[in-house]
Amino acid sequence: MSQYQQHAKKRFGQHFLHDRNVIDNMLRAVNLQPTDHVVEIGPGPGALTFPLLELLPRLDVVEIDRDVIAWWQQQPQAEGKLHIHAQDALKLDIPALRGDGDTLRIIGNLPYNISTPLIFHFLEHRAHIRDMLFMLQKEVVDRLTAEPDSSDYGRLSVMVQYYCEPHYLLKIGPGAFTPPPKVDSAVVYLKPWATPPHVANDPEQFGKLVQQAFSQRRKTLRNTLKGLLSAEQIESVGIDPVRRAETLSVEDFVNLANLLTG
């Protein structure tokens, strides 16, 4: 498989992890138990998968690359333990995969080109997910964990932090991968809230308001939320309408969204 690592496919955003210290740190962070139902996204040549197979009696993996799938089907360590879902992870039926069992623990070195859509897909099915451990581009992890009034804070920050408690675990340089990417990477741990600290009456309306608020970052809320809320309504929850979206907390966005639903 080392030869395959040298021919990672750009269309799948493949950069294969090979640094064992990083892998060990990731596994320690989640403290997996043999009874856990673990799903790995994109096993590739197995840097994470082989250690996972040593810990677990069963492992579900999602892989779209036929060459990788064929290779795994020939590995004796995987026989009877590795269950391959040959599909696009964006189309993964998470409720069906969970079935009647425990909530899923999802782990993976996510493809750079679809990492954000994948995270939104998982958030949509968060009721079936216990936690998530992902390796991503550092700039994405910076956005996931950003605080208000910072350049990295945006729609992704608000939506993820509404549904999950994010933890920035470690930064990883390009040399930990084959082929080395042109950017730094980082590992983030996402734990869905049992109950969000601030509850939107209508999560769909909340999502729409957040998206509209960040649609023109340099404009004030008075302008970006025009058509949804008046300046007087914005002021009614203690928010100055001349502020910009990036200065608002998740709680602020929830309070604004709840004005839309009474």
PDB file of N, CA and C in Angstrom, residues 9-107:
ATOM      1  N   LYS A   9      -5.232  10.395  -4.954  1.00  0.00           N
ATOM      2  CA  LYS A   9      -6.066  10.954  -6.013  1.00  0.00           C
ATOM      3  C   LYS A   9      -6.599  12.324  -5.621  1.00  0.00           C
ATOM      4  N   LYS A  10      -6.249  13.320  -6.413  1.00  0.00           N
ATOM      5  CA  LYS A  10      -6.631  14.689  -6.096  1.00  0.00           C
ATOM      6  C   LYS A  10      -8.142  14.854  -6.055  1.00  0.00           C
ATOM      7  N   ARG A  11      -8.854  14.125  -6.914  1.00  0.00           N
ATOM      8  CA  ARG A  11     -10.301  14.316  -6.972  1.00  0.00           C
ATOM      9  C   ARG A  11     -10.983  13.876  -5.683  1.00  0.00           C
ATOM     10  N   PHE A  12     -10.318  13.041  -4.885  1.00  0.00           N
ATOM     11  CA  PHE A  12     -10.865  12.614  -3.598  1.00  0.00           C
ATOM     12  C   PHE A  12     -10.247  13.385  -2.434  1.00  0.00           C
ATOM     13  N   GLY A  13      -9.394  14.355  -2.735  1.00  0.00           N
ATOM     14  CA  GLY A  13      -8.769  15.141  -1.676  1.00  0.00           C
ATOM     15  C   GLY A  13      -7.893  14.323  -0.756  1.00  0.00           C
ATOM     16  N   GLN A  14      -7.195  13.332  -1.307  1.00  0.00           N
ATOM     17  CA  GLN A  14      -6.476  12.372  -0.480  1.00  0.00           C
ATOM     18  C   GLN A  14      -5.095  12.871  -0.048  1.00  0.00           C
ATOM     19  N   HIS A  15      -4.878  12.853   1.275  1.00  0.00           N
ATOM     20  CA  HIS A  15      -3.570  13.072   1.884  1.00  0.00           C
ATOM     21  C   HIS A  15      -3.500  12.083   3.035  1.00  0.00           C
ATOM     22  N   PHE A  16      -2.646  11.079   2.920  1.00  0.00           N
ATOM     23  CA  PHE A  16      -2.663   9.967   3.868  1.00  0.00           C
ATOM     24  C   PHE A  16      -1.748  10.221   5.061  1.00  0.00           C
ATOM     25  N   LEU A  17      -2.313  10.088   6.238  1.00  0.00           N
ATOM     26  CA  LEU A  17      -1.580  10.275   7.482  1.00  0.00           C
ATOM     27  C   LEU A  17      -0.629   9.103   7.711  1.00  0.00           C
ATOM     28  N   HIS A  18       0.601   9.404   8.169  1.00  0.00           N
ATOM     29  CA  HIS A  18       1.530   8.310   8.463  1.00  0.00           C
ATOM     30  C   HIS A  18       2.282   8.503   9.780  1.00  0.00           C
ATOM     31  N   ASP A  19       2.074   9.612  10.473  1.00  0.00           N
ATOM     32  CA  ASP A  19       2.799   9.905  11.708  1.00  0.00           C
ATOM     33  C   ASP A  19       2.152   9.162  12.883  1.00  0.00           C
ATOM     34  N   ARG A  20       2.859   8.172  13.435  1.00  0.00           N
ATOM     35  CA  ARG A  20       2.287   7.337  14.487  1.00  0.00           C
ATOM     36  C   ARG A  20       2.043   8.124  15.781  1.00  0.00           C
ATOM     37  N   ASN A  21       2.859   9.110  16.069  1.00  0.00           N
ATOM     38  CA  ASN A  21       2.634   9.913  17.271  1.00  0.00           C
ATOM     39  C   ASN A  21       1.301  10.650  17.209  1.00  0.00           C
ATOM     40  N   VAL A  22       0.986  11.180  16.024  1.00  0.00           N
ATOM     41  CA  VAL A  22      -0.297  11.858  15.843  1.00  0.00           C
ATOM     42  C   VAL A  22      -1.439  10.871  16.029  1.00  0.00           C
ATOM     43  N   ILE A  23      -1.300   9.700  15.440  1.00  0.00           N
ATOM     44  CA  ILE A  23      -2.335   8.669  15.546  1.00  0.00           C
ATOM     45  C   ILE A  23      -2.564   8.277  17.002  1.00  0.00           C
ATOM     46  N   ASP A  24      -1.485   8.051  17.740  1.00  0.00           N
ATOM     47  CA  ASP A  24      -1.602   7.673  19.151  1.00  0.00           C
ATOM     48  C   ASP A  24      -2.295   8.766  19.958  1.00  0.00           C
ATOM     49  N   ASN A  25      -1.954  10.026  19.680  1.00  0.00           N
ATOM     50  CA  ASN A  25      -2.597  11.137  20.381  1.00  0.00           C
ATOM     51  C   ASN A  25      -4.090  11.202  20.086  1.00  0.00           C
ATOM     52  N   MET A  26      -4.463  10.937  18.834  1.00  0.00           N
ATOM     53  CA  MET A  26      -5.877  10.945  18.466  1.00  0.00           C
ATOM     54  C   MET A  26      -6.642   9.848  19.201  1.00  0.00           C
ATOM     55  N   LEU A  27      -6.071   8.660  19.251  1.00  0.00           N
ATOM     56  CA  LEU A  27      -6.753   7.535  19.893  1.00  0.00           C
ATOM     57  C   LEU A  27      -6.859   7.731  21.401  1.00  0.00           C
ATOM     58  N   ARG A  28      -5.829   8.314  22.001  1.00  0.00           N
ATOM     59  CA  ARG A  28      -5.897   8.594  23.443  1.00  0.00           C
ATOM     60  C   ARG A  28      -7.006   9.604  23.743  1.00  0.00           C
ATOM     61  N   ALA A  29      -7.217  10.536  22.824  1.00  0.00           N
ATOM     62  CA  ALA A  29      -8.204  11.593  23.051  1.00  0.00           C
ATOM     63  C   ALA A  29      -9.620  11.047  23.150  1.00  0.00           C
ATOM     64  N   VAL A  30      -9.906   9.958  22.437  1.00  0.00           N
ATOM     65  CA  VAL A  30     -11.273   9.437  22.430  1.00  0.00           C
ATOM     66  C   VAL A  30     -11.472   8.231  23.346  1.00  0.00           C
ATOM     67  N   ASN A  31     -10.377   7.617  23.832  1.00  0.00           N
ATOM     68  CA  ASN A  31     -10.475   6.528  24.799  1.00  0.00           C
ATOM     69  C   ASN A  31     -11.527   5.488  24.377  1.00  0.00           C
ATOM     70  N   LEU A  32     -11.322   4.890  23.221  1.00  0.00           N
ATOM     71  CA  LEU A  32     -12.283   3.937  22.684  1.00  0.00           C
ATOM     72  C   LEU A  32     -12.379   2.678  23.532  1.00  0.00           C
ATOM     73  N   GLN A  33     -13.593   2.131  23.579  1.00  0.00           N
ATOM     74  CA  GLN A  33     -13.851   0.879  24.283  1.00  0.00           C
ATOM     75  C   GLN A  33     -14.304  -0.185  23.283  1.00  0.00           C
ATOM     76  N   PRO A  34     -14.049  -1.474  23.559  1.00  0.00           N
ATOM     77  CA  PRO A  34     -14.424  -2.536  22.604  1.00  0.00           C
ATOM     78  C   PRO A  34     -15.904  -2.549  22.248  1.00  0.00           C
ATOM     79  N   THR A  35     -16.743  -2.010  23.122  1.00  0.00           N
ATOM     80  CA  THR A  35     -18.184  -2.016  22.856  1.00  0.00           C
ATOM     81  C   THR A  35     -18.638  -0.830  22.012  1.00  0.00           C
ATOM     82  N   ASP A  36     -17.751   0.123  21.723  1.00  0.00           N
ATOM     83  CA  ASP A  36     -18.131   1.308  20.957  1.00  0.00           C
ATOM     84  C   ASP A  36     -18.430   0.953  19.500  1.00  0.00           C
ATOM     85  N   HIS A  37     -19.428   1.639  18.942  1.00  0.00           N
ATOM     86  CA  HIS A  37     -19.726   1.509  17.513  1.00  0.00           C
ATOM     87  C   HIS A  37     -19.008   2.647  16.790  1.00  0.00           C
ATOM     88  N   VAL A  38     -17.885   2.318  16.193  1.00  0.00           N
ATOM     89  CA  VAL A  38     -17.016   3.320  15.582  1.00  0.00           C
ATOM     90  C   VAL A  38     -17.158   3.291  14.065  1.00  0.00           C
ATOM     91  N   VAL A  39     -17.196   4.478  13.477  1.00  0.00           N
ATOM     92  CA  VAL A  39     -17.254   4.627  12.026  1.00  0.00           C
ATOM     93  C   VAL A  39     -16.066   5.492  11.608  1.00  0.00           C
ATOM     94  N   GLU A  40     -15.235   4.967  10.716  1.00  0.00           N
ATOM     95  CA  GLU A  40     -14.123   5.761  10.199  1.00  0.00           C
ATOM     96  C   GLU A  40     -14.458   6.237   8.787  1.00  0.00           C
ATOM     97  N   ILE A  41     -14.235   7.516   8.554  1.00  0.00           N
ATOM     98  CA  ILE A  41     -14.464   8.099   7.238  1.00  0.00           C
ATOM     99  C   ILE A  41     -13.144   8.099   6.475  1.00  0.00           C
ATOM    100  N   GLY A  42     -13.103   7.381   5.351  1.00  0.00           N
ATOM    101  CA  GLY A  42     -11.918   7.356   4.503  1.00  0.00           C
ATOM    102  C   GLY A  42     -10.725   6.665   5.121  1.00  0.00           C
ATOM    103  N   PRO A  43     -10.724   5.334   5.204  1.00  0.00           N
ATOM    104  CA  PRO A  43      -9.610   4.610   5.837  1.00  0.00           C
ATOM    105  C   PRO A  43      -8.303   4.707   5.085  1.00  0.00           C
ATOM    106  N   GLY A  44      -8.355   4.940   3.756  1.00  0.00           N
ATOM    107  CA  GLY A  44      -7.114   5.017   2.985  1.00  0.00           C
ATOM    108  C   GLY A  44      -6.256   3.787   3.220  1.00  0.00           C
ATOM    109  N   PRO A  45      -4.939   3.957   3.348  1.00  0.00           N
ATOM    110  CA  PRO A  45      -4.048   2.812   3.542  1.00  0.00           C
ATOM    111  C   PRO A  45      -3.945   2.350   4.996  1.00  0.00           C
ATOM    112  N   GLY A  46      -4.801   2.867   5.884  1.00  0.00           N
ATOM    113  CA  GLY A  46      -4.952   2.248   7.190  1.00  0.00           C
ATOM    114  C   GLY A  46      -4.159   2.793   8.347  1.00  0.00           C
ATOM    115  N   ALA A  47      -3.643   4.019   8.250  1.00  0.00           N
ATOM    116  CA  ALA A  47      -2.860   4.567   9.356  1.00  0.00           C
ATOM    117  C   ALA A  47      -3.667   4.582  10.653  1.00  0.00           C
ATOM    118  N   LEU A  48      -4.937   4.952  10.566  1.00  0.00           N
ATOM    119  CA  LEU A  48      -5.835   4.898  11.716  1.00  0.00           C
ATOM    120  C   LEU A  48      -6.554   3.558  11.810  1.00  0.00           C
ATOM    121  N   THR A  49      -6.842   2.969  10.672  1.00  0.00           N
ATOM    122  CA  THR A  49      -7.690   1.783  10.631  1.00  0.00           C
ATOM    123  C   THR A  49      -7.065   0.580  11.319  1.00  0.00           C
ATOM    124  N   PHE A  50      -5.788   0.323  11.067  1.00  0.00           N
ATOM    125  CA  PHE A  50      -5.146  -0.831  11.693  1.00  0.00           C
ATOM    126  C   PHE A  50      -5.117  -0.712  13.220  1.00  0.00           C
ATOM    127  N   PRO A  51      -4.739   0.451  13.785  1.00  0.00           N
ATOM    128  CA  PRO A  51      -4.836   0.588  15.243  1.00  0.00           C
ATOM    129  C   PRO A  51      -6.264   0.425  15.766  1.00  0.00           C
ATOM    130  N   LEU A  52      -7.251   0.923  14.995  1.00  0.00           N
ATOM    131  CA  LEU A  52      -8.633   0.761  15.412  1.00  0.00           C
ATOM    132  C   LEU A  52      -9.046  -0.711  15.426  1.00  0.00           C
ATOM    133  N   LEU A  53      -8.582  -1.459  14.428  1.00  0.00           N
ATOM    134  CA  LEU A  53      -8.903  -2.887  14.367  1.00  0.00           C
ATOM    135  C   LEU A  53      -8.287  -3.659  15.528  1.00  0.00           C
ATOM    136  N   GLU A  54      -7.194  -3.144  16.062  1.00  0.00           N
ATOM    137  CA  GLU A  54      -6.582  -3.783  17.228  1.00  0.00           C
ATOM    138  C   GLU A  54      -7.409  -3.551  18.491  1.00  0.00           C
ATOM    139  N   LEU A  55      -8.162  -2.463  18.508  1.00  0.00           N
ATOM    140  CA  LEU A  55      -8.935  -2.097  19.688  1.00  0.00           C
ATOM    141  C   LEU A  55     -10.368  -2.604  19.658  1.00  0.00           C
ATOM    142  N   LEU A  56     -10.902  -2.807  18.444  1.00  0.00           N
ATOM    143  CA  LEU A  56     -12.334  -3.056  18.291  1.00  0.00           C
ATOM    144  C   LEU A  56     -12.622  -4.403  17.636  1.00  0.00           C
ATOM    145  N   PRO A  57     -13.706  -5.065  18.055  1.00  0.00           N
ATOM    146  CA  PRO A  57     -14.107  -6.310  17.393  1.00  0.00           C
ATOM    147  C   PRO A  57     -14.795  -6.071  16.051  1.00  0.00           C
ATOM    148  N   ARG A  58     -15.277  -4.817  15.835  1.00  0.00           N
ATOM    149  CA  ARG A  58     -15.957  -4.456  14.588  1.00  0.00           C
ATOM    150  C   ARG A  58     -15.662  -2.998  14.283  1.00  0.00           C
ATOM    151  N   LEU A  59     -15.451  -2.700  13.017  1.00  0.00           N
ATOM    152  CA  LEU A  59     -15.221  -1.321  12.588  1.00  0.00           C
ATOM    153  C   LEU A  59     -15.920  -1.097  11.259  1.00  0.00           C
ATOM    154  N   ASP A  60     -16.756  -0.059  11.204  1.00  0.00           N
ATOM    155  CA  ASP A  60     -17.373   0.359   9.947  1.00  0.00           C
ATOM    156  C   ASP A  60     -16.510   1.441   9.321  1.00  0.00           C
ATOM    157  N   VAL A  61     -16.250   1.312   8.030  1.00  0.00           N
ATOM    158  CA  VAL A  61     -15.500   2.346   7.320  1.00  0.00           C
ATOM    159  C   VAL A  61     -16.270   2.752   6.072  1.00  0.00           C
ATOM    160  N   VAL A  62     -16.123   4.017   5.718  1.00  0.00           N
ATOM    161  CA  VAL A  62     -16.781   4.566   4.530  1.00  0.00           C
ATOM    162  C   VAL A  62     -15.693   4.960   3.551  1.00  0.00           C
ATOM    163  N   GLU A  63     -15.713   4.367   2.380  1.00  0.00           N
ATOM    164  CA  GLU A  63     -14.663   4.594   1.390  1.00  0.00           C
ATOM    165  C   GLU A  63     -15.266   4.629  -0.011  1.00  0.00           C
ATOM    166  N   ILE A  64     -14.844   5.622  -0.798  1.00  0.00           N
ATOM    167  CA  ILE A  64     -15.365   5.768  -2.161  1.00  0.00           C
ATOM    168  C   ILE A  64     -14.384   5.284  -3.222  1.00  0.00           C
ATOM    169  N   ASP A  65     -13.112   5.189  -2.875  1.00  0.00           N
ATOM    170  CA  ASP A  65     -12.068   4.824  -3.830  1.00  0.00           C
ATOM    171  C   ASP A  65     -12.053   3.302  -4.034  1.00  0.00           C
ATOM    172  N   ARG A  66     -12.343   2.866  -5.233  1.00  0.00           N
ATOM    173  CA  ARG A  66     -12.437   1.423  -5.508  1.00  0.00           C
ATOM    174  C   ARG A  66     -11.117   0.693  -5.314  1.00  0.00           C
ATOM    175  N   ASP A  67     -10.007   1.377  -5.617  1.00  0.00           N
ATOM    176  CA  ASP A  67      -8.697   0.753  -5.430  1.00  0.00           C
ATOM    177  C   ASP A  67      -8.440   0.471  -3.943  1.00  0.00           C
ATOM    178  N   VAL A  68      -8.810   1.424  -3.108  1.00  0.00           N
ATOM    179  CA  VAL A  68      -8.641   1.243  -1.662  1.00  0.00           C
ATOM    180  C   VAL A  68      -9.542   0.121  -1.166  1.00  0.00           C
ATOM    181  N   ILE A  69     -10.775   0.103  -1.639  1.00  0.00           N
ATOM    182  CA  ILE A  69     -11.726  -0.939  -1.224  1.00  0.00           C
ATOM    183  C   ILE A  69     -11.194  -2.321  -1.586  1.00  0.00           C
ATOM    184  N   ALA A  70     -10.712  -2.462  -2.819  1.00  0.00           N
ATOM    185  CA  ALA A  70     -10.184  -3.758  -3.270  1.00  0.00           C
ATOM    186  C   ALA A  70      -8.992  -4.184  -2.421  1.00  0.00           C
ATOM    187  N   TRP A  71      -8.156  -3.234  -2.053  1.00  0.00           N
ATOM    188  CA  TRP A  71      -6.990  -3.538  -1.231  1.00  0.00           C
ATOM    189  C   TRP A  71      -7.408  -4.026   0.153  1.00  0.00           C
ATOM    190  N   TRP A  72      -8.388  -3.341   0.744  1.00  0.00           N
ATOM    191  CA  TRP A  72      -8.842  -3.734   2.079  1.00  0.00           C
ATOM    192  C   TRP A  72      -9.489  -5.115   2.077  1.00  0.00           C
ATOM    193  N   GLN A  73     -10.149  -5.446   0.996  1.00  0.00           N
ATOM    194  CA  GLN A  73     -10.809  -6.751   0.917  1.00  0.00           C
ATOM    195  C   GLN A  73      -9.807  -7.906   0.892  1.00  0.00           C
ATOM    196  N   GLN A  74      -8.541  -7.595   0.692  1.00  0.00           N
ATOM    197  CA  GLN A  74      -7.501  -8.619   0.670  1.00  0.00           C
ATOM    198  C   GLN A  74      -6.686  -8.681   1.967  1.00  0.00           C
ATOM    199  N   GLN A  75      -7.010  -7.817   2.935  1.00  0.00           N
ATOM    200  CA  GLN A  75      -6.214  -7.751   4.158  1.00  0.00           C
ATOM    201  C   GLN A  75      -6.722  -8.745   5.204  1.00  0.00           C
ATOM    202  N   PRO A  76      -5.893  -9.673   5.636  1.00  0.00           N
ATOM    203  CA  PRO A  76      -6.336 -10.674   6.604  1.00  0.00           C
ATOM    204  C   PRO A  76      -6.749 -10.066   7.944  1.00  0.00           C
ATOM    205  N   GLN A  77      -6.116  -8.946   8.342  1.00  0.00           N
ATOM    206  CA  GLN A  77      -6.469  -8.322   9.623  1.00  0.00           C
ATOM    207  C   GLN A  77      -7.901  -7.789   9.628  1.00  0.00           C
ATOM    208  N   ALA A  78      -8.431  -7.514   8.419  1.00  0.00           N
ATOM    209  CA  ALA A  78      -9.765  -6.925   8.309  1.00  0.00           C
ATOM    210  C   ALA A  78     -10.870  -7.966   8.228  1.00  0.00           C
ATOM    211  N   GLU A  79     -10.513  -9.185   7.943  1.00  0.00           N
ATOM    212  CA  GLU A  79     -11.515 -10.226   7.693  1.00  0.00           C
ATOM    213  C   GLU A  79     -12.406 -10.439   8.917  1.00  0.00           C
ATOM    214  N   GLY A  80     -13.714 -10.327   8.699  1.00  0.00           N
ATOM    215  CA  GLY A  80     -14.685 -10.544   9.755  1.00  0.00           C
ATOM    216  C   GLY A  80     -14.852  -9.369  10.705  1.00  0.00           C
ATOM    217  N   LYS A  81     -13.990  -8.357  10.596  1.00  0.00           N
ATOM    218  CA  LYS A  81     -14.048  -7.225  11.513  1.00  0.00           C
ATOM    219  C   LYS A  81     -14.366  -5.909  10.816  1.00  0.00           C
ATOM    220  N   LEU A  82     -13.857  -5.772   9.586  1.00  0.00           N
ATOM    221  CA  LEU A  82     -14.003  -4.513   8.862  1.00  0.00           C
ATOM    222  C   LEU A  82     -15.223  -4.582   7.945  1.00  0.00           C
ATOM    223  N   HIS A  83     -16.140  -3.646   8.141  1.00  0.00           N
ATOM    224  CA  HIS A  83     -17.348  -3.583   7.325  1.00  0.00           C
ATOM    225  C   HIS A  83     -17.265  -2.337   6.459  1.00  0.00           C
ATOM    226  N   ILE A  84     -17.118  -2.541   5.152  1.00  0.00           N
ATOM    227  CA  ILE A  84     -16.865  -1.447   4.221  1.00  0.00           C
ATOM    228  C   ILE A  84     -18.172  -0.954   3.608  1.00  0.00           C
ATOM    229  N   HIS A  85     -18.374   0.346   3.689  1.00  0.00           N
ATOM    230  CA  HIS A  85     -19.518   1.002   3.032  1.00  0.00           C
ATOM    231  C   HIS A  85     -18.948   1.741   1.822  1.00  0.00           C
ATOM    232  N   ALA A  86     -19.116   1.149   0.654  1.00  0.00           N
ATOM    233  CA  ALA A  86     -18.511   1.669  -0.568  1.00  0.00           C
ATOM    234  C   ALA A  86     -19.393   2.777  -1.135  1.00  0.00           C
ATOM    235  N   GLN A  87     -19.204   3.981  -0.618  1.00  0.00           N
ATOM    236  CA  GLN A  87     -20.059   5.085  -1.044  1.00  0.00           C
ATOM    237  C   GLN A  87     -19.453   6.425  -0.657  1.00  0.00           C
ATOM    238  N   ASP A  88     -20.094   7.466  -1.139  1.00  0.00           N
ATOM    239  CA  ASP A  88     -19.750   8.832  -0.778  1.00  0.00           C
ATOM    240  C   ASP A  88     -20.220   9.070   0.657  1.00  0.00           C
ATOM    241  N   ALA A  89     -19.327   9.547   1.516  1.00  0.00           N
ATOM    242  CA  ALA A  89     -19.694   9.782   2.915  1.00  0.00           C
ATOM    243  C   ALA A  89     -20.813  10.813   3.053  1.00  0.00           C
ATOM    244  N   LEU A  90     -20.946  11.708   2.071  1.00  0.00           N
ATOM    245  CA  LEU A  90     -22.011  12.705   2.124  1.00  0.00           C
ATOM    246  C   LEU A  90     -23.401  12.080   1.986  1.00  0.00           C
ATOM    247  N   LYS A  91     -23.447  10.845   1.497  1.00  0.00           N
ATOM    248  CA  LYS A  91     -24.722  10.144   1.319  1.00  0.00           C
ATOM    249  C   LYS A  91     -24.917   9.035   2.346  1.00  0.00           C
ATOM    250  N   LEU A  92     -24.052   8.993   3.347  1.00  0.00           N
ATOM    251  CA  LEU A  92     -24.135   7.953   4.362  1.00  0.00           C
ATOM    252  C   LEU A  92     -25.437   8.068   5.152  1.00  0.00           C
ATOM    253  N   ASP A  93     -26.166   6.955   5.240  1.00  0.00           N
ATOM    254  CA  ASP A  93     -27.416   6.909   6.002  1.00  0.00           C
ATOM    255  C   ASP A  93     -27.069   6.625   7.464  1.00  0.00           C
ATOM    256  N   ILE A  94     -26.862   7.678   8.210  1.00  0.00           N
ATOM    257  CA  ILE A  94     -26.381   7.543   9.583  1.00  0.00           C
ATOM    258  C   ILE A  94     -27.403   6.856  10.493  1.00  0.00           C
ATOM    259  N   PRO A  95     -28.699   7.209  10.441  1.00  0.00           N
ATOM    260  CA  PRO A  95     -29.660   6.497  11.291  1.00  0.00           C
ATOM    261  C   PRO A  95     -29.696   4.994  10.994  1.00  0.00           C
ATOM    262  N   ALA A  96     -29.623   4.612   9.716  1.00  0.00           N
ATOM    263  CA  ALA A  96     -29.651   3.190   9.368  1.00  0.00           C
ATOM    264  C   ALA A  96     -28.382   2.487   9.853  1.00  0.00           C
ATOM    265  N   LEU A  97     -27.261   3.172   9.765  1.00  0.00           N
ATOM    266  CA  LEU A  97     -26.005   2.574  10.214  1.00  0.00           C
ATOM    267  C   LEU A  97     -26.021   2.347  11.723  1.00  0.00           C
ATOM    268  N   ARG A  98     -26.582   3.287  12.442  1.00  0.00           N
ATOM    269  CA  ARG A  98     -26.691   3.102  13.892  1.00  0.00           C
ATOM    270  C   ARG A  98     -27.652   1.968  14.226  1.00  0.00           C
ATOM    271  N   GLY A  99     -28.786   1.932  13.541  1.00  0.00           N
ATOM    272  CA  GLY A  99     -29.788   0.912  13.832  1.00  0.00           C
ATOM    273  C   GLY A  99     -30.352   1.089  15.228  1.00  0.00           C
ATOM    274  N   ASP A 100     -30.505  -0.023  15.943  1.00  0.00           N
ATOM    275  CA  ASP A 100     -31.050   0.020  17.303  1.00  0.00           C
ATOM    276  C   ASP A 100     -29.946   0.048  18.364  1.00  0.00           C
ATOM    277  N   GLY A 101     -28.708   0.194  17.919  1.00  0.00           N
ATOM    278  CA  GLY A 101     -27.589   0.135  18.851  1.00  0.00           C
ATOM    279  C   GLY A 101     -27.225   1.476  19.443  1.00  0.00           C
ATOM    280  N   ASP A 102     -26.041   1.508  20.059  1.00  0.00           N
ATOM    281  CA  ASP A 102     -25.548   2.726  20.693  1.00  0.00           C
ATOM    282  C   ASP A 102     -25.244   3.800  19.654  1.00  0.00           C
ATOM    283  N   THR A 103     -25.201   5.024  20.106  1.00  0.00           N
ATOM    284  CA  THR A 103     -24.851   6.124  19.213  1.00  0.00           C
ATOM    285  C   THR A 103     -23.442   5.921  18.658  1.00  0.00           C
ATOM    286  N   LEU A 104     -23.206   6.499  17.493  1.00  0.00           N
ATOM    287  CA  LEU A 104     -21.962   6.277  16.763  1.00  0.00           C
ATOM    288  C   LEU A 104     -20.843   7.190  17.262  1.00  0.00           C
ATOM    289  N   ARG A 105     -19.631   6.672  17.157  1.00  0.00           N
ATOM    290  CA  ARG A 105     -18.433   7.484  17.380  1.00  0.00           C
ATOM    291  C   ARG A 105     -17.735   7.567  16.020  1.00  0.00           C
ATOM    292  N   ILE A 106     -17.655   8.773  15.463  1.00  0.00           N
ATOM    293  CA  ILE A 106     -17.149   8.949  14.105  1.00  0.00           C
ATOM    294  C   ILE A 106     -15.749   9.552  14.165  1.00  0.00           C
ATOM    295  N   ILE A 107     -14.863   8.983  13.377  1.00  0.00           N
ATOM    296  CA  ILE A 107     -13.467   9.401  13.389  1.00  0.00           C
ATOM    297  C   ILE A 107     -12.951   9.439  11.954  1.00  0.00           C
TER     298      ILE A 107
END
